[in-house]
PDB file of C-alpha atoms in Angstrom:
ATOM      1  CA  UNK A   1     -13.157 -41.271  -8.982  1.00  0.00           C
ATOM      2  CA  UNK A   2     -10.973 -38.711 -10.742  1.00  0.00           C
ATOM      3  CA  UNK A   3     -10.006 -35.175  -9.743  1.00  0.00           C
ATOM      4  CA  UNK A   4     -10.610 -33.043 -12.849  1.00  0.00           C
ATOM      5  CA  UNK A   5     -10.197 -29.485 -14.075  1.00  0.00           C
ATOM      6  CA  UNK A   6     -10.530 -27.627 -17.373  1.00  0.00           C
ATOM      7  CA  UNK A   7      -7.656 -25.548 -18.626  1.00  0.00           C
ATOM      8  CA  UNK A   8      -5.635 -24.427 -21.602  1.00  0.00           C
ATOM      9  CA  UNK A   9      -2.224 -25.878 -22.443  1.00  0.00           C
ATOM     10  CA  UNK A  10       0.514 -23.346 -23.138  1.00  0.00           C
ATOM     11  CA  UNK A  11       2.712 -23.167 -26.212  1.00  0.00           C
ATOM     12  CA  UNK A  12       6.341 -24.321 -26.119  1.00  0.00           C
ATOM     13  CA  UNK A  13       7.830 -20.835 -26.627  1.00  0.00           C
ATOM     14  CA  UNK A  14       6.013 -19.525 -23.547  1.00  0.00           C
ATOM     15  CA  UNK A  15       6.840 -22.696 -21.615  1.00  0.00           C
ATOM     16  CA  UNK A  16      10.561 -22.246 -22.316  1.00  0.00           C
ATOM     17  CA  UNK A  17      10.592 -18.567 -21.293  1.00  0.00           C
ATOM     18  CA  UNK A  18       8.798 -19.358 -18.013  1.00  0.00           C
ATOM     19  CA  UNK A  19      11.157 -22.255 -17.301  1.00  0.00           C
ATOM     20  CA  UNK A  20      14.137 -19.938 -17.724  1.00  0.00           C
ATOM     21  CA  UNK A  21      12.587 -17.579 -15.149  1.00  0.00           C
ATOM     22  CA  UNK A  22      12.291 -20.520 -12.731  1.00  0.00           C
ATOM     23  CA  UNK A  23      15.922 -21.501 -13.283  1.00  0.00           C
ATOM     24  CA  UNK A  24      17.082 -17.951 -12.527  1.00  0.00           C
ATOM     25  CA  UNK A  25      15.224 -18.102  -9.195  1.00  0.00           C
ATOM     26  CA  UNK A  26      15.975 -21.692  -8.170  1.00  0.00           C
ATOM     27  CA  UNK A  27      18.010 -20.428  -5.186  1.00  0.00           C
ATOM     28  CA  UNK A  28      14.721 -19.444  -3.486  1.00  0.00           C
ATOM     29  CA  UNK A  29      14.299 -22.601  -1.397  1.00  0.00           C
ATOM     30  CA  UNK A  30      10.927 -21.518  -0.013  1.00  0.00           C
ATOM     31  CA  UNK A  31       9.258 -21.750  -3.428  1.00  0.00           C
ATOM     32  CA  UNK A  32       7.823 -25.003  -4.760  1.00  0.00           C
ATOM     33  CA  UNK A  33       8.242 -24.437  -8.485  1.00  0.00           C
ATOM     34  CA  UNK A  34       5.656 -25.939 -10.823  1.00  0.00           C
ATOM     35  CA  UNK A  35       7.294 -28.493 -13.140  1.00  0.00           C
ATOM     36  CA  UNK A  36       7.415 -27.299 -16.749  1.00  0.00           C
ATOM     37  CA  UNK A  37       5.207 -30.190 -17.872  1.00  0.00           C
ATOM     38  CA  UNK A  38       2.456 -28.967 -15.501  1.00  0.00           C
ATOM     39  CA  UNK A  39       2.275 -25.393 -16.876  1.00  0.00           C
ATOM     40  CA  UNK A  40      -1.283 -24.529 -17.933  1.00  0.00           C
ATOM     41  CA  UNK A  41      -4.012 -21.942 -17.417  1.00  0.00           C
ATOM     42  CA  UNK A  42      -6.895 -23.228 -15.269  1.00  0.00           C
ATOM     43  CA  UNK A  43     -10.373 -22.108 -16.329  1.00  0.00           C
ATOM     44  CA  UNK A  44     -12.594 -24.278 -14.114  1.00  0.00           C
ATOM     45  CA  UNK A  45     -11.761 -26.609 -11.239  1.00  0.00           C
ATOM     46  CA  UNK A  46     -14.260 -29.477 -11.142  1.00  0.00           C
ATOM     47  CA  UNK A  47     -12.846 -31.615  -8.332  1.00  0.00           C
ATOM     48  CA  UNK A  48     -13.539 -35.294  -7.671  1.00  0.00           C
ATOM     49  CA  UNK A  49     -16.130 -36.823  -9.973  1.00  0.00           C
ATOM     50  CA  UNK A  50     -17.209 -40.121 -11.492  1.00  0.00           C
ATOM     51  CA  UNK A  51     -18.986 -38.268 -14.329  1.00  0.00           C
ATOM     52  CA  UNK A  52     -16.062 -37.960 -16.776  1.00  0.00           C
ATOM     53  CA  UNK A  53     -18.128 -38.823 -19.876  1.00  0.00           C
ATOM     54  CA  UNK A  54     -20.851 -36.320 -18.948  1.00  0.00           C
ATOM     55  CA  UNK A  55     -18.180 -33.657 -18.420  1.00  0.00           C
ATOM     56  CA  UNK A  56     -16.734 -34.413 -21.876  1.00  0.00           C
ATOM     57  CA  UNK A  57     -20.165 -34.083 -23.508  1.00  0.00           C
ATOM     58  CA  UNK A  58     -20.715 -30.719 -21.824  1.00  0.00           C
ATOM     59  CA  UNK A  59     -17.242 -29.509 -22.835  1.00  0.00           C
ATOM     60  CA  UNK A  60     -17.913 -30.421 -26.471  1.00  0.00           C
ATOM     61  CA  UNK A  61     -21.066 -28.262 -26.378  1.00  0.00           C
ATOM     62  CA  UNK A  62     -19.381 -25.356 -24.553  1.00  0.00           C
ATOM     63  CA  UNK A  63     -16.415 -25.337 -26.954  1.00  0.00           C
ATOM     64  CA  UNK A  64     -18.710 -25.148 -29.983  1.00  0.00           C
ATOM     65  CA  UNK A  65     -20.443 -22.072 -28.507  1.00  0.00           C
ATOM     66  CA  UNK A  66     -17.298 -19.965 -27.963  1.00  0.00           C
ATOM     67  CA  UNK A  67     -14.904 -18.459 -30.453  1.00  0.00           C
ATOM     68  CA  UNK A  68     -11.160 -18.718 -30.070  1.00  0.00           C
ATOM     69  CA  UNK A  69      -9.345 -15.613 -28.788  1.00  0.00           C
ATOM     70  CA  UNK A  70      -5.947 -14.504 -27.528  1.00  0.00           C
ATOM     71  CA  UNK A  71      -4.851 -13.081 -24.197  1.00  0.00           C
ATOM     72  CA  UNK A  72      -2.114 -10.506 -23.776  1.00  0.00           C
ATOM     73  CA  UNK A  73       0.582 -10.879 -21.137  1.00  0.00           C
ATOM     74  CA  UNK A  74       0.499  -8.214 -18.404  1.00  0.00           C
ATOM     75  CA  UNK A  75       3.428  -9.221 -16.210  1.00  0.00           C
ATOM     76  CA  UNK A  76       4.764 -11.375 -13.425  1.00  0.00           C
ATOM     77  CA  UNK A  77       3.105 -11.028 -10.040  1.00  0.00           C
ATOM     78  CA  UNK A  78       3.688 -12.211  -6.522  1.00  0.00           C
ATOM     79  CA  UNK A  79       0.195 -12.860  -5.199  1.00  0.00           C
ATOM     80  CA  UNK A  80      -0.804 -12.333  -1.590  1.00  0.00           C
ATOM     81  CA  UNK A  81      -3.883 -13.635   0.217  1.00  0.00           C
ATOM     82  CA  UNK A  82      -4.755 -12.087   3.546  1.00  0.00           C
ATOM     83  CA  UNK A  83      -1.331 -10.455   3.715  1.00  0.00           C
ATOM     84  CA  UNK A  84       0.596 -13.680   3.148  1.00  0.00           C
ATOM     85  CA  UNK A  85       2.666 -14.171  -0.009  1.00  0.00           C
ATOM     86  CA  UNK A  86       1.394 -17.355  -1.665  1.00  0.00           C
ATOM     87  CA  UNK A  87       2.050 -17.565  -5.403  1.00  0.00           C
ATOM     88  CA  UNK A  88       4.178 -16.253  -8.221  1.00  0.00           C
ATOM     89  CA  UNK A  89       2.407 -16.238 -11.570  1.00  0.00           C
ATOM     90  CA  UNK A  90       2.412 -14.850 -15.102  1.00  0.00           C
ATOM     91  CA  UNK A  91      -0.754 -12.758 -15.396  1.00  0.00           C
ATOM     92  CA  UNK A  92      -2.722 -12.068 -18.563  1.00  0.00           C
ATOM     93  CA  UNK A  93      -5.294  -9.383 -19.325  1.00  0.00           C
ATOM     94  CA  UNK A  94      -8.967 -10.139 -18.773  1.00  0.00           C
ATOM     95  CA  UNK A  95     -11.155  -9.998 -21.882  1.00  0.00           C
ATOM     96  CA  UNK A  96     -14.917 -10.328 -22.177  1.00  0.00           C
ATOM     97  CA  UNK A  97     -14.363 -13.572 -24.180  1.00  0.00           C
ATOM     98  CA  UNK A  98     -12.446 -15.012 -21.235  1.00  0.00           C
ATOM     99  CA  UNK A  99     -15.148 -14.021 -18.731  1.00  0.00           C
ATOM    100  CA  UNK A 100     -17.910 -15.469 -20.931  1.00  0.00           C
ATOM    101  CA  UNK A 101     -16.007 -18.747 -21.364  1.00  0.00           C
ATOM    102  CA  UNK A 102     -15.192 -19.201 -17.672  1.00  0.00           C
ATOM    103  CA  UNK A 103     -18.762 -18.314 -16.695  1.00  0.00           C
ATOM    104  CA  UNK A 104     -20.126 -20.900 -19.164  1.00  0.00           C
ATOM    105  CA  UNK A 105     -17.767 -23.562 -17.844  1.00  0.00           C
ATOM    106  CA  UNK A 106     -18.726 -22.950 -14.220  1.00  0.00           C
ATOM    107  CA  UNK A 107     -22.455 -22.749 -14.913  1.00  0.00           C
ATOM    108  CA  UNK A 108     -22.562 -25.868 -17.131  1.00  0.00           C
ATOM    109  CA  UNK A 109     -20.115 -28.024 -15.174  1.00  0.00           C
ATOM    110  CA  UNK A 110     -20.720 -26.863 -11.593  1.00  0.00           C
ATOM    111  CA  UNK A 111     -24.244 -25.468 -11.809  1.00  0.00           C
ATOM    112  CA  UNK A 112     -23.271 -21.987 -10.616  1.00  0.00           C
ATOM    113  CA  UNK A 113     -21.226 -18.978 -11.717  1.00  0.00           C
ATOM    114  CA  UNK A 114     -17.678 -18.545 -10.383  1.00  0.00           C
ATOM    115  CA  UNK A 115     -17.598 -17.503  -6.723  1.00  0.00           C
ATOM    116  CA  UNK A 116     -14.876 -14.942  -7.472  1.00  0.00           C
ATOM    117  CA  UNK A 117     -13.298 -13.245 -10.459  1.00  0.00           C
ATOM    118  CA  UNK A 118     -11.149 -15.674 -12.432  1.00  0.00           C
ATOM    119  CA  UNK A 119      -7.804 -14.054 -13.276  1.00  0.00           C
ATOM    120  CA  UNK A 120      -6.088 -15.507 -16.350  1.00  0.00           C
ATOM    121  CA  UNK A 121      -2.651 -16.660 -15.189  1.00  0.00           C
ATOM    122  CA  UNK A 122      -0.056 -19.412 -15.278  1.00  0.00           C
ATOM    123  CA  UNK A 123       1.148 -20.407 -11.816  1.00  0.00           C
ATOM    124  CA  UNK A 124       4.939 -20.713 -11.687  1.00  0.00           C
ATOM    125  CA  UNK A 125       5.447 -21.442  -8.002  1.00  0.00           C
ATOM    126  CA  UNK A 126       3.828 -21.789  -4.597  1.00  0.00           C
ATOM    127  CA  UNK A 127       5.523 -19.946  -1.773  1.00  0.00           C
ATOM    128  CA  UNK A 128       6.066 -21.826   1.502  1.00  0.00           C
ATOM    129  CA  UNK A 129       7.391 -18.953   3.626  1.00  0.00           C
ATOM    130  CA  UNK A 130       7.189 -15.199   3.950  1.00  0.00           C
ATOM    131  CA  UNK A 131       9.092 -13.911   0.934  1.00  0.00           C
ATOM    132  CA  UNK A 132       9.215 -10.361  -0.292  1.00  0.00           C
ATOM    133  CA  UNK A 133       8.171  -9.546  -3.849  1.00  0.00           C
ATOM    134  CA  UNK A 134      11.636  -7.933  -4.096  1.00  0.00           C
ATOM    135  CA  UNK A 135      13.138 -11.448  -3.796  1.00  0.00           C
ATOM    136  CA  UNK A 136      11.966 -12.005  -7.388  1.00  0.00           C
ATOM    137  CA  UNK A 137      13.151 -10.190 -10.477  1.00  0.00           C
ATOM    138  CA  UNK A 138       9.630  -9.549 -11.728  1.00  0.00           C
ATOM    139  CA  UNK A 139      10.908  -7.478 -14.641  1.00  0.00           C
ATOM    140  CA  UNK A 140      12.920 -10.423 -15.977  1.00  0.00           C
ATOM    141  CA  UNK A 141      10.169 -11.354 -18.402  1.00  0.00           C
ATOM    142  CA  UNK A 142       9.342  -8.147 -20.218  1.00  0.00           C
ATOM    143  CA  UNK A 143       7.056  -9.819 -22.687  1.00  0.00           C
ATOM    144  CA  UNK A 144       5.552 -13.171 -23.514  1.00  0.00           C
ATOM    145  CA  UNK A 145       3.910 -14.158 -26.790  1.00  0.00           C
ATOM    146  CA  UNK A 146       0.147 -13.746 -27.077  1.00  0.00           C
ATOM    147  CA  UNK A 147      -1.664 -16.627 -25.373  1.00  0.00           C
ATOM    148  CA  UNK A 148      -4.039 -18.325 -27.824  1.00  0.00           C
ATOM    149  CA  UNK A 149      -7.179 -19.796 -26.267  1.00  0.00           C
ATOM    150  CA  UNK A 150      -8.367 -22.075 -29.036  1.00  0.00           C
ATOM    151  CA  UNK A 151      -8.676 -25.416 -27.302  1.00  0.00           C
ATOM    152  CA  UNK A 152     -10.006 -26.534 -23.936  1.00  0.00           C
ATOM    153  CA  UNK A 153      -8.261 -29.429 -22.218  1.00  0.00           C
ATOM    154  CA  UNK A 154      -9.829 -31.697 -19.614  1.00  0.00           C
ATOM    155  CA  UNK A 155      -7.063 -32.608 -17.165  1.00  0.00           C
ATOM    156  CA  UNK A 156      -6.794 -35.145 -14.377  1.00  0.00           C
ATOM    157  CA  UNK A 157      -4.856 -34.106 -11.281  1.00  0.00           C
ATOM    158  CA  UNK A 158      -3.124 -36.920  -9.375  1.00  0.00           C
ATOM    159  CA  UNK A 159      -1.067 -36.769  -6.187  1.00  0.00           C
ATOM    160  CA  UNK A 160       2.237 -38.544  -6.768  1.00  0.00           C
ATOM    161  CA  UNK A 161       5.348 -38.879  -4.654  1.00  0.00           C
ATOM    162  CA  UNK A 162       6.934 -35.450  -4.572  1.00  0.00           C
ATOM    163  CA  UNK A 163       4.064 -33.464  -6.065  1.00  0.00           C
ATOM    164  CA  UNK A 164       1.190 -33.454  -8.500  1.00  0.00           C
ATOM    165  CA  UNK A 165       0.897 -34.859 -12.004  1.00  0.00           C
ATOM    166  CA  UNK A 166      -1.506 -33.353 -14.552  1.00  0.00           C
ATOM    167  CA  UNK A 167      -2.633 -35.658 -17.354  1.00  0.00           C
ATOM    168  CA  UNK A 168      -4.621 -34.366 -20.327  1.00  0.00           C
ATOM    169  CA  UNK A 169      -7.672 -36.596 -20.905  1.00  0.00           C
ATOM    170  CA  UNK A 170      -9.409 -34.878 -23.842  1.00  0.00           C
ATOM    171  CA  UNK A 171      -9.254 -31.708 -25.929  1.00  0.00           C
ATOM    172  CA  UNK A 172     -12.088 -29.602 -27.337  1.00  0.00           C
ATOM    173  CA  UNK A 173     -11.572 -27.062 -30.123  1.00  0.00           C
ATOM    174  CA  UNK A 174     -13.237 -23.686 -29.751  1.00  0.00           C
ATOM    175  CA  UNK A 175     -15.066 -22.281 -32.762  1.00  0.00           C
ATOM    176  CA  UNK A 176     -12.407 -20.842 -35.076  1.00  0.00           C
ATOM    177  CA  UNK A 177     -14.838 -19.210 -37.502  1.00  0.00           C
ATOM    178  CA  UNK A 178     -13.615 -15.616 -37.485  1.00  0.00           C
ATOM    179  CA  UNK A 179     -16.521 -14.183 -39.508  1.00  0.00           C
TER     180      UNK A 179
END
């Protein structure tokens, strides 16, 4: 049984900029930084399944029904849940194309729409203690390149010693017909 999710891989330029941000904040010991090789944008978490081939067939169909698009960077954010600082991420603007795609993924793969609004973002770190947003230089990254969403990736998530490893299993091109 594999633990799967659908996401979008990020381009090397963006990866390098985000890694530099992490390096500038490595003194924050209460942050578990995401390894550069694990950077991605999650669109749909599937969880444990034995139905990998069925998931791939559905992803092929979904990808053919959606056109590629780009997301625009909005800024770095420290995210709180119930008053507790939990994540630092690079947030992107929400477009109707993004909402339609994530809704299709959830409905086709999980049988229901998302239970909450999906915010397009790349997680940079998970915060283990109460840190202040002022502990981060959130203006460090003034701009990131546009984020192209042209290919869906099916990833496997595996617990390994010292963290998590994400392995791409298959890729599915979105419709690039710009008519």
